């Protein structure tokens, strides 16, 4: 054991766990530890808002596969983390939120910046540690790091601020990696038996495939089965889009080809996916989930097995290891799907060609309201812009997307060749996710082009972090779709509230102008043929350390809504409100 201060024990444990970057805003609560970050080889990246810090930690972790770290001042600095930690929870991101707390000697007296910090995060973390005294600083710091990776989600390290001071004798804990296996023998045998009999097997490749670095194994298994592969919702980078078996994402604004193919499945292998409810709802009017098919679900969290969809076989295992083990079991076995392989391959091609042709034709929305607002606007349709950006994106780009109508529609147009390239706001669905997340991703992968897609409403929530890009030389590109509205919510007022618009129209300044005033580059795109050059210029500028905001002016038309399933036509019983029904 070595004698050191608890601050030293804390910082040494961060270093032992490979921490190179910590996102946060300074605060007296942990300044004693912060002071020695540089000597431990840790870069402190100050942000504009703690929500940004935690999203950056999320983006960092999603690219690197390592823990992302954020820290802030007790009380308000920590409550500012909440939304982003909830987002990281649903993205399965191993974020360690370090939350210095009010001093242990005065807690409960209602002093300065005091709130109980553990209950707030109890439902959005996988593990919480409270440092009960200086002696346990190193141990619990190490445990939070190990737990974040092992449990695939955020953990909280809560440290009463007085515990940074003093002297302790400690051994610095080294990282403990938990090796995951493929799952139980019996369930893997059962899975292989079902696949061997399948006449129309389909694979759903989920986030677990990405997190386990299992894409190659998923490809090998798909090729053995000649099975179409669909991406689970917002995991478009879980299978290479150029592969002939790739059929695109399920879920909101996903691929009709993928949906029509999975609808024909007699056996589905759901690999590394919890089959989240939002990602498997009917879309484009297609109720594609094959209720009669046998479902094999592989997830490393046993609580996800059979949670949302009925399954025939549940494998509690790592997606990569399970794919390997299943392929090994299929080895030289007789496969029912061999007999009709040519037909199925032809069907895959037919469905994909049809969907691509439809996307090519589908340049604008065709509902009455959309046609009306787009008619004389002189602006470009969002779908056309999205198609143009799809073509212009560099192949190794990382893309984050926000929550909004245009960002959601982009799901049809985002294709990736490599895993760890797509960072959508996942099931928590908070506006303001994409921009700080791509900043964190860029810190983890500085050589890759980093692009965020953001709606103008969500941009208002998050553009402050341009200052972080400029001050800290973290060059990224944000594509801001300016339609002058909180479009996704406006769509509900179009569909359900007889176009009684309330709180959805936005008066915007020039976002390109604001970017320039903040020290970044700003480009305004009004024409389709400007997209390629603007994105190229913005990505090139990243190699010169410059952040660029590409503001894209588009019509107000709106694609299908998120939640038709969750809204009802308004009913009013009181006279006073009788006009507030459907026109
Ligand atoms: C933090 C947060 N607040 C509110 C919402 C509800 N919401 C979902 S989409 C949306 C509109 C997004 O507007 P914008 O970013 O302009 O994108 P657009 O829909 O216009 O493409 C809103 C307000 C949310 N998801 N997250
Ligand atoms: Mg908008």
Short mmCIF file of C-alpha atoms and ligand atoms in Angstrom, two decimals, residues 404-406 454-458 481-488 504 506 508 554 558, ligand 2:
data_model
loop_
_atom_site.label_atom_id
_atom_site.label_comp_id
_atom_site.label_asym_id
_atom_site.label_seq_id
_atom_site.Cartn_x
_atom_site.Cartn_y
_atom_site.Cartn_z
CA UNK A 404 -37.20 15.60 -34.67
CA UNK A 405 -39.12 15.03 -37.85
CA UNK A 406 -36.31 15.55 -40.34
CA UNK A 454 -29.99 18.51 -35.82
CA UNK A 455 -33.36 20.24 -36.27
CA UNK A 456 -33.56 23.98 -35.67
CA UNK A 457 -35.56 23.56 -32.46
CA UNK A 458 -33.12 21.07 -30.97
CA UNK A 481 -32.23 21.60 -40.76
CA UNK A 482 -33.97 24.95 -40.53
CA UNK A 483 -37.69 24.54 -41.15
CA UNK A 484 -38.75 27.27 -38.73
CA UNK A 485 -40.67 24.97 -36.46
CA UNK A 486 -40.66 22.26 -33.84
CA UNK A 487 -41.75 20.09 -36.71
CA UNK A 488 -42.22 16.69 -35.11
CA UNK A 504 -44.54 25.09 -32.58
CA UNK A 506 -39.92 29.25 -34.49
CA UNK A 508 -34.89 31.91 -36.08
CA UNK A 554 -35.94 23.53 -46.11
CA UNK A 558 -43.47 16.96 -42.41
MG1 LIG B 2 -37.46 22.20 -36.98
#
